PDB file of C-alpha atoms in Angstrom:
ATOM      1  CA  UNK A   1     -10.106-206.522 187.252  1.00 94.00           C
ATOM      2  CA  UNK A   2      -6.630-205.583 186.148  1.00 92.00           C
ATOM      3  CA  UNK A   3      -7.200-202.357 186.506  1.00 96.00           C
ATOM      4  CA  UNK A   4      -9.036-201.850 189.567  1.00 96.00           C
ATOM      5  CA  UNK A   5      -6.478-200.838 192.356  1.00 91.00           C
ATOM      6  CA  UNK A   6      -6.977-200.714 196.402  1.00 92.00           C
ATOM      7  CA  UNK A   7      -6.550-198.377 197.762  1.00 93.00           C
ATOM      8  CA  UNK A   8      -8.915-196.404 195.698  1.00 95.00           C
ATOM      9  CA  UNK A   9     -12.355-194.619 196.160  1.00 95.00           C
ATOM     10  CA  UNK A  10     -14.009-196.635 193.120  1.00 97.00           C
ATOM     11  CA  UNK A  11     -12.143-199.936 194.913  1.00 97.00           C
ATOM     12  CA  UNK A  12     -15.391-201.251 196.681  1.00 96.00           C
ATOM     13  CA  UNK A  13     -18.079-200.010 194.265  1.00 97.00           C
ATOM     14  CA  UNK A  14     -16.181-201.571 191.502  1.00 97.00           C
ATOM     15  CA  UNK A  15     -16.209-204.721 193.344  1.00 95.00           C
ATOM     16  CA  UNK A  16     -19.513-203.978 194.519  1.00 97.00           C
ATOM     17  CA  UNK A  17     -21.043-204.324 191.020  1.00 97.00           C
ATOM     18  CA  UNK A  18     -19.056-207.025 189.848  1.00 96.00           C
ATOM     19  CA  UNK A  19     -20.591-209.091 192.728  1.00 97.00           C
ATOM     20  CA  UNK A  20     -23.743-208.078 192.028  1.00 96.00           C
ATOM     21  CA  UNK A  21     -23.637-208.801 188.396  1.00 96.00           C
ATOM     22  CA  UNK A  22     -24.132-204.865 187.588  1.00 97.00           C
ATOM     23  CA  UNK A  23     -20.549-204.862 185.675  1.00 95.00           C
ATOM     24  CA  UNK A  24     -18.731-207.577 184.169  1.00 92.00           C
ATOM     25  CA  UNK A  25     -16.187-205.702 183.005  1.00 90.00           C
ATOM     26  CA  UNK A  26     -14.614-206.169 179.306  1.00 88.00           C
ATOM     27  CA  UNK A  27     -14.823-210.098 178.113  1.00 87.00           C
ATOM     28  CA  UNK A  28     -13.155-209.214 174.520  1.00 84.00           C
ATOM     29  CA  UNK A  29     -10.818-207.027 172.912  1.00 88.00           C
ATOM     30  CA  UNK A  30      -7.887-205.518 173.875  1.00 90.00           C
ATOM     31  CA  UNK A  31      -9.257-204.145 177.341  1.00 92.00           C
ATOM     32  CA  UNK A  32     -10.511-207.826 178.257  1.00 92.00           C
ATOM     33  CA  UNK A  33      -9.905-208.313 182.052  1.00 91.00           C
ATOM     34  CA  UNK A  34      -9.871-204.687 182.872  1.00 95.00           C
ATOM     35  CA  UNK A  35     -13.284-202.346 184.017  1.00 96.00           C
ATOM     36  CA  UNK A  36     -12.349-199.707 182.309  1.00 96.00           C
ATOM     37  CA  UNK A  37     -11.195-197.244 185.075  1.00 96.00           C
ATOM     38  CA  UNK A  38     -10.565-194.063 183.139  1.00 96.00           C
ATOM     39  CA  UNK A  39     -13.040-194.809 180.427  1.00 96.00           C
ATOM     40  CA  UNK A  40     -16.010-192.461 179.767  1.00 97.00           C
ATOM     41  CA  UNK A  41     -19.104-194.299 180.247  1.00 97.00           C
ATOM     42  CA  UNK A  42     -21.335-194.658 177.607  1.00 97.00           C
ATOM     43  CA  UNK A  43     -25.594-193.529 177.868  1.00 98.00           C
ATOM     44  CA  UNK A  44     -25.962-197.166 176.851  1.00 97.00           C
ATOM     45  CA  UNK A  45     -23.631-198.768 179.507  1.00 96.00           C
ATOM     46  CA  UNK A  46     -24.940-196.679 181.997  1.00 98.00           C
ATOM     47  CA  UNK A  47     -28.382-198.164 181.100  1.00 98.00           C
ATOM     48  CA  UNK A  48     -27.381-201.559 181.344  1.00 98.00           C
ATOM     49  CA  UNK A  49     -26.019-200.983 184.674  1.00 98.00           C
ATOM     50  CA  UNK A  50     -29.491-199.236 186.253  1.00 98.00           C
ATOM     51  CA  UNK A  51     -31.061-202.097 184.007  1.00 98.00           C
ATOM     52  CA  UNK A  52     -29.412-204.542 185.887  1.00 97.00           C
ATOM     53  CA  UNK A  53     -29.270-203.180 189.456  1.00 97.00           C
ATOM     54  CA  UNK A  54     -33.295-202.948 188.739  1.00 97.00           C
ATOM     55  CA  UNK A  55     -33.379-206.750 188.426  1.00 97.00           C
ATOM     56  CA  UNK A  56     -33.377-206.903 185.370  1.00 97.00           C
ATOM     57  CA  UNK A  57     -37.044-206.510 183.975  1.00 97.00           C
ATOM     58  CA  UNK A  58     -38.573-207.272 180.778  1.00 96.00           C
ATOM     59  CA  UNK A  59     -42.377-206.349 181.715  1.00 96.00           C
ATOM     60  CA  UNK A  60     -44.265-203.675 183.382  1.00 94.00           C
ATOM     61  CA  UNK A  61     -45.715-203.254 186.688  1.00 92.00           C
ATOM     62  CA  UNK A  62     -48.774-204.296 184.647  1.00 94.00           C
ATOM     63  CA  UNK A  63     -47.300-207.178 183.066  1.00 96.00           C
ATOM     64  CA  UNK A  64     -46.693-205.844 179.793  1.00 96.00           C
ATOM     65  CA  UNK A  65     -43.923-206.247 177.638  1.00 96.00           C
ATOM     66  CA  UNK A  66     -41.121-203.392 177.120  1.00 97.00           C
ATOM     67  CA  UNK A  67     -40.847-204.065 173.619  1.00 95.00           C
ATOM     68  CA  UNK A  68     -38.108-203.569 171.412  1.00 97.00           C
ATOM     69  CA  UNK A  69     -35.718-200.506 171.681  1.00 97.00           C
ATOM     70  CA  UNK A  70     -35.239-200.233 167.774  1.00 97.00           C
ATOM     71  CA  UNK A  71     -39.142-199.227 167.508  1.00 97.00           C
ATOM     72  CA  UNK A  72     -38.486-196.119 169.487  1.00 97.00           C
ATOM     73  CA  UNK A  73     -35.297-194.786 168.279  1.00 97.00           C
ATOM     74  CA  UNK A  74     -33.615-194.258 164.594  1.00 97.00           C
ATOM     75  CA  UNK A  75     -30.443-195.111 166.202  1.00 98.00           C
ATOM     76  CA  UNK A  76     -30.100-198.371 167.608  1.00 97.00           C
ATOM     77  CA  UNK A  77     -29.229-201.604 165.547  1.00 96.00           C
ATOM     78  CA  UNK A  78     -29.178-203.497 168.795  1.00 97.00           C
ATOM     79  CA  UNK A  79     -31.066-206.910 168.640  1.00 96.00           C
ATOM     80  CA  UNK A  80     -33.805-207.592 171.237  1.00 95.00           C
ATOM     81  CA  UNK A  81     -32.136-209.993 172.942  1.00 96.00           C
ATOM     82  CA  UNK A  82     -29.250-207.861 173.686  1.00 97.00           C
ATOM     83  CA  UNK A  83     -29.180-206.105 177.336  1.00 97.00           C
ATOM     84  CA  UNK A  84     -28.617-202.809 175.040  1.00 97.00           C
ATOM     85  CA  UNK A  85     -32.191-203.175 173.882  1.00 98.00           C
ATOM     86  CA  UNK A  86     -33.474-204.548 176.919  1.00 98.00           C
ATOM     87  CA  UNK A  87     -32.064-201.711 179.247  1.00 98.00           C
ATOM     88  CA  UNK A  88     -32.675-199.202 177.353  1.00 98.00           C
ATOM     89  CA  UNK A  89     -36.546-200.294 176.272  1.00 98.00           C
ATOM     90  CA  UNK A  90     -36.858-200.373 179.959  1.00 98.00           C
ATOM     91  CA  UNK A  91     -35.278-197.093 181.198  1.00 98.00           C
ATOM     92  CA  UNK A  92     -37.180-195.127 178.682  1.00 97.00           C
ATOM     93  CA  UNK A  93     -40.473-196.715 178.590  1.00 97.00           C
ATOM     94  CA  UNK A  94     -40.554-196.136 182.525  1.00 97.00           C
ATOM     95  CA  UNK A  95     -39.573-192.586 181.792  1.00 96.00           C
ATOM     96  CA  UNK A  96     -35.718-193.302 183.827  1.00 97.00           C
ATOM     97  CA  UNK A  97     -34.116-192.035 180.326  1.00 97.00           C
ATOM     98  CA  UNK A  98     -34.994-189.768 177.545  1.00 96.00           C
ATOM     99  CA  UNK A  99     -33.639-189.749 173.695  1.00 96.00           C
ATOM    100  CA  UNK A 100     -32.956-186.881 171.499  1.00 96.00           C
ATOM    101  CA  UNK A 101     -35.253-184.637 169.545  1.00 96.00           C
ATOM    102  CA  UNK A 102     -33.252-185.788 166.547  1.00 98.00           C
ATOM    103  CA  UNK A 103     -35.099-189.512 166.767  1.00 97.00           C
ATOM    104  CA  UNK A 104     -32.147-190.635 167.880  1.00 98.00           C
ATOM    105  CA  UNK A 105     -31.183-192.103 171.429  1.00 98.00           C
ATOM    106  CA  UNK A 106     -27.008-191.701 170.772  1.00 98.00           C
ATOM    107  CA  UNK A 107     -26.171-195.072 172.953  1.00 98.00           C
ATOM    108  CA  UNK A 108     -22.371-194.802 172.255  1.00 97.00           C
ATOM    109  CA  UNK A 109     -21.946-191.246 173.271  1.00 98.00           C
ATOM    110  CA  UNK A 110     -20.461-190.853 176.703  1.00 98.00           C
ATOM    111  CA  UNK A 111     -22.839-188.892 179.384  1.00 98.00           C
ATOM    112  CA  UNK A 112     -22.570-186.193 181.138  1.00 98.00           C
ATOM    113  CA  UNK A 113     -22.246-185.781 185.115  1.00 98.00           C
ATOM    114  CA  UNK A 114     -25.822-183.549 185.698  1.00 98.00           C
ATOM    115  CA  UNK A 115     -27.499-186.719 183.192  1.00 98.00           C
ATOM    116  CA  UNK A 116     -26.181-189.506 185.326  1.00 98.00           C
ATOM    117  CA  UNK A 117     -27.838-187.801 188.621  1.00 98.00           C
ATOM    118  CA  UNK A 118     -31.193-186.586 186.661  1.00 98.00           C
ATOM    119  CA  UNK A 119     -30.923-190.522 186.098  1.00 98.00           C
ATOM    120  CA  UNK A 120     -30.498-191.851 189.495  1.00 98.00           C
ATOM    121  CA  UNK A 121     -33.305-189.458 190.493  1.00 97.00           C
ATOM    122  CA  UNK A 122     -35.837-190.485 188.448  1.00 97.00           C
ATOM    123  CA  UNK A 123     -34.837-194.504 189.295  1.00 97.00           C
ATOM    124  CA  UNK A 124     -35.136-193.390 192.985  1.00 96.00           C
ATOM    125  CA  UNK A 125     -39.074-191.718 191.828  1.00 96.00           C
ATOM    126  CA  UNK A 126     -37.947-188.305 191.816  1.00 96.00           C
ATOM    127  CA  UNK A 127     -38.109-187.967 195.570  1.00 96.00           C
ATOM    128  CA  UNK A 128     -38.750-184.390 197.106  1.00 95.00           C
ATOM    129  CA  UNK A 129     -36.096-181.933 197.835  1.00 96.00           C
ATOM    130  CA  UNK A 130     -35.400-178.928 199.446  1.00 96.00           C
ATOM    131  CA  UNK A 131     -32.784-176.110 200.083  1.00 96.00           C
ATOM    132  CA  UNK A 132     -30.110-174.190 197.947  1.00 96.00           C
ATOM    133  CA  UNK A 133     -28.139-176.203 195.095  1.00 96.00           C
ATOM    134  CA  UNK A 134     -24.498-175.308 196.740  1.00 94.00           C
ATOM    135  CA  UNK A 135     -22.088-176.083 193.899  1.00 97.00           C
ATOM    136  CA  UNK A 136     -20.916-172.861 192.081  1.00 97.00           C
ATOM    137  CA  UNK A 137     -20.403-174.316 188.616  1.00 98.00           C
ATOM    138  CA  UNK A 138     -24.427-175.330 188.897  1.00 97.00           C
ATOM    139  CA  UNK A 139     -26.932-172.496 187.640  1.00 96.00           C
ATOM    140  CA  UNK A 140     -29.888-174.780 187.120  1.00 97.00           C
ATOM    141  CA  UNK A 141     -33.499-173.279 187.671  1.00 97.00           C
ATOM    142  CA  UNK A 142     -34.912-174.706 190.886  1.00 96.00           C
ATOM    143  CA  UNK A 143     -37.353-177.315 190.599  1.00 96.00           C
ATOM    144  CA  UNK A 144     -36.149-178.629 187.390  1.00 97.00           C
ATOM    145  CA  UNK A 145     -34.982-182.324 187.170  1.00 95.00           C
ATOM    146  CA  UNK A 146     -31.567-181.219 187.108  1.00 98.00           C
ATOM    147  CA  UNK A 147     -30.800-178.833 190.077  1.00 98.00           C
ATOM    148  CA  UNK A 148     -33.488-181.129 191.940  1.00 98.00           C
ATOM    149  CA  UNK A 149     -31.056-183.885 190.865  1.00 98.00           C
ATOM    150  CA  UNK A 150     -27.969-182.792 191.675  1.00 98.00           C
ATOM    151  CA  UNK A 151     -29.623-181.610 194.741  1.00 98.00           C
ATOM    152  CA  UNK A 152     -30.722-184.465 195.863  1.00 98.00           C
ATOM    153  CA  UNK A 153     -27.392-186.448 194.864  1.00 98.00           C
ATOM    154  CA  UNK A 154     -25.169-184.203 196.864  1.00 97.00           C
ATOM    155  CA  UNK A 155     -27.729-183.894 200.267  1.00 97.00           C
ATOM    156  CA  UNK A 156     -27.924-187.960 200.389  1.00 96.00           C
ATOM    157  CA  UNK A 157     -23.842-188.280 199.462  1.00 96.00           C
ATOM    158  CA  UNK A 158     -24.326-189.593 195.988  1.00 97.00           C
ATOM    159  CA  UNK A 159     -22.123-186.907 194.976  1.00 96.00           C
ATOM    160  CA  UNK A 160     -19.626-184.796 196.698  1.00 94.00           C
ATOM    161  CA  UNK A 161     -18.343-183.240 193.790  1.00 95.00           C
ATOM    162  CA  UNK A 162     -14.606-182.542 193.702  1.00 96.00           C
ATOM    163  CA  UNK A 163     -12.257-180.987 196.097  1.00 95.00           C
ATOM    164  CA  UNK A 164     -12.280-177.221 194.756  1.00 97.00           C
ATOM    165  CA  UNK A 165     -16.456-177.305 195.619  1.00 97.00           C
ATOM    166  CA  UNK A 166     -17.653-177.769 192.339  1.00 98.00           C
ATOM    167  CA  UNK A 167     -19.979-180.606 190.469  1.00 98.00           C
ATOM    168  CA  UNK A 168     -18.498-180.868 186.838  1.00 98.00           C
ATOM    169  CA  UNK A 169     -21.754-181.254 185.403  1.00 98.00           C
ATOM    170  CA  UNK A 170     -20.883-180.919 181.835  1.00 98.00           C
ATOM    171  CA  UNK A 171     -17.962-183.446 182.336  1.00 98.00           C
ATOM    172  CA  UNK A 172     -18.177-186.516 180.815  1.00 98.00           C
ATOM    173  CA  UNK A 173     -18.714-189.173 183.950  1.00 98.00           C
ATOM    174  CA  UNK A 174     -15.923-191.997 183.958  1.00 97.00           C
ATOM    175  CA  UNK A 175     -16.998-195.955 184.302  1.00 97.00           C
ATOM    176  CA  UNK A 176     -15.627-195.931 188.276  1.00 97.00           C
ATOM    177  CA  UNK A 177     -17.544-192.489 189.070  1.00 97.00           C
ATOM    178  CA  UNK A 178     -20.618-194.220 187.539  1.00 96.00           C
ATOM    179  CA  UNK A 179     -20.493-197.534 189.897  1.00 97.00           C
ATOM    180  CA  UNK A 180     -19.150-195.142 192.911  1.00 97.00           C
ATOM    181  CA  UNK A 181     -22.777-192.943 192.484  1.00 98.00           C
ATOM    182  CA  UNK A 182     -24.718-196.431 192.467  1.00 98.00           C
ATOM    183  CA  UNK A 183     -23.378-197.888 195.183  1.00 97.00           C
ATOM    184  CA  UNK A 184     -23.649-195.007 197.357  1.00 97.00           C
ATOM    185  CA  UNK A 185     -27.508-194.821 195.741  1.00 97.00           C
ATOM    186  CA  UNK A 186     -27.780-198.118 196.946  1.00 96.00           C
ATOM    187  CA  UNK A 187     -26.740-196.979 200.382  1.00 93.00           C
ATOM    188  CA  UNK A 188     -29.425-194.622 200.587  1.00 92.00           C
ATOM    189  CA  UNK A 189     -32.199-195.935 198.875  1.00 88.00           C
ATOM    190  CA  UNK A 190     -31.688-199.696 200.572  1.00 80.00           C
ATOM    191  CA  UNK A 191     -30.084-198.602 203.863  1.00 80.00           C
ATOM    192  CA  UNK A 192     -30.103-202.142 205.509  1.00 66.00           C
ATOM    193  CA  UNK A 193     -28.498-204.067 202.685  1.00 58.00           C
TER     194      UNK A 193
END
């Protein structure tokens, strides 16, 4: 990728994903070549990526069909063939994602920090945590998805936040902080790979 530079601390995850078929980058357009380092990641493209780091499924553990995304939102004018529909069909029908109260999934808009580690937790089954939710810009409840989230993300070194202590979990997460929290998930949840 053209825009991917070593040394950098997105360098390996970046290349990571590419390798394992998680990214390909952008293959049209004026950004063809390029990741998209700097680029907010969209809820959509952030499903295709846990879509295809899960292997890319189309059925149940029961065998059953995920169906077609455009039956469960108002939103989406993606076809079913598409890894849009596919991913996100997937993510929500195993509960991984959530759409809006509106009808509406929003795939386009860009997502949020706290989302992207509610996310990862509920890929990794929403595994149990304890202790005290250190970052100071974080006032979640305890024991909801979100502090047990971010929780989780920052005891297992998902996340480390940034250098003046704090999460950002209202900022918008970039494409290369996105790749950088799945590889390091993939560090902890698959240890010997």
């Amino acid at each position: 990728f053209s825009d991917v530079v070593n040394p950098s601390y997105y360098f390996n995850p970046v290349y990571w994903a590419a390798e394992q078929g998680i990214t390909k980058g952008y293959e049209t357009g004026k950004d063809i070549g390029k990741f998209g380092v700097g680029f907010e990641c969209q809820r959509r493209e952030l499903l295709i990526f846990l879509w295809r780091y899960a292997g890319e499924p189309t059925v149940d553990k029961d065998g059953n069909p995920y169906g077609d995304a455009r039956r469960m939102f108002n939103d989406l004018s993606y076809g079913p063939t598409t890894a849009t529909n596919k991913a996100i069909a997937w993510a929500c029908t195993e509960g991984i994602s959530k759409g809006y109260s509106d009808g509406g999934f929003h795939p386009t808009d860009p997502i949020e920090r706290k989302d992207v580690m509610i996310l990862l937790y509920r890929l990794a089954g929403k595994p149990a945590v304890s202790g005290t939710l250190t970052f100071p810009d974080c006032p979640y409840k305890p024991g909801t998805d979100t502090y047990n989230a971010i929780l989780w993300g920052s005891q297992n070194a998902i996340t480390k936040g940034y250098s003046d202590g704090t999460f950002g979990p209202l900022l918008y997460c970039l494409r290369e902080q996105i790749v950088t929290f799945l590889y390091r998930y993939d560090g902890v949840v698959h240890p010997a790979r």
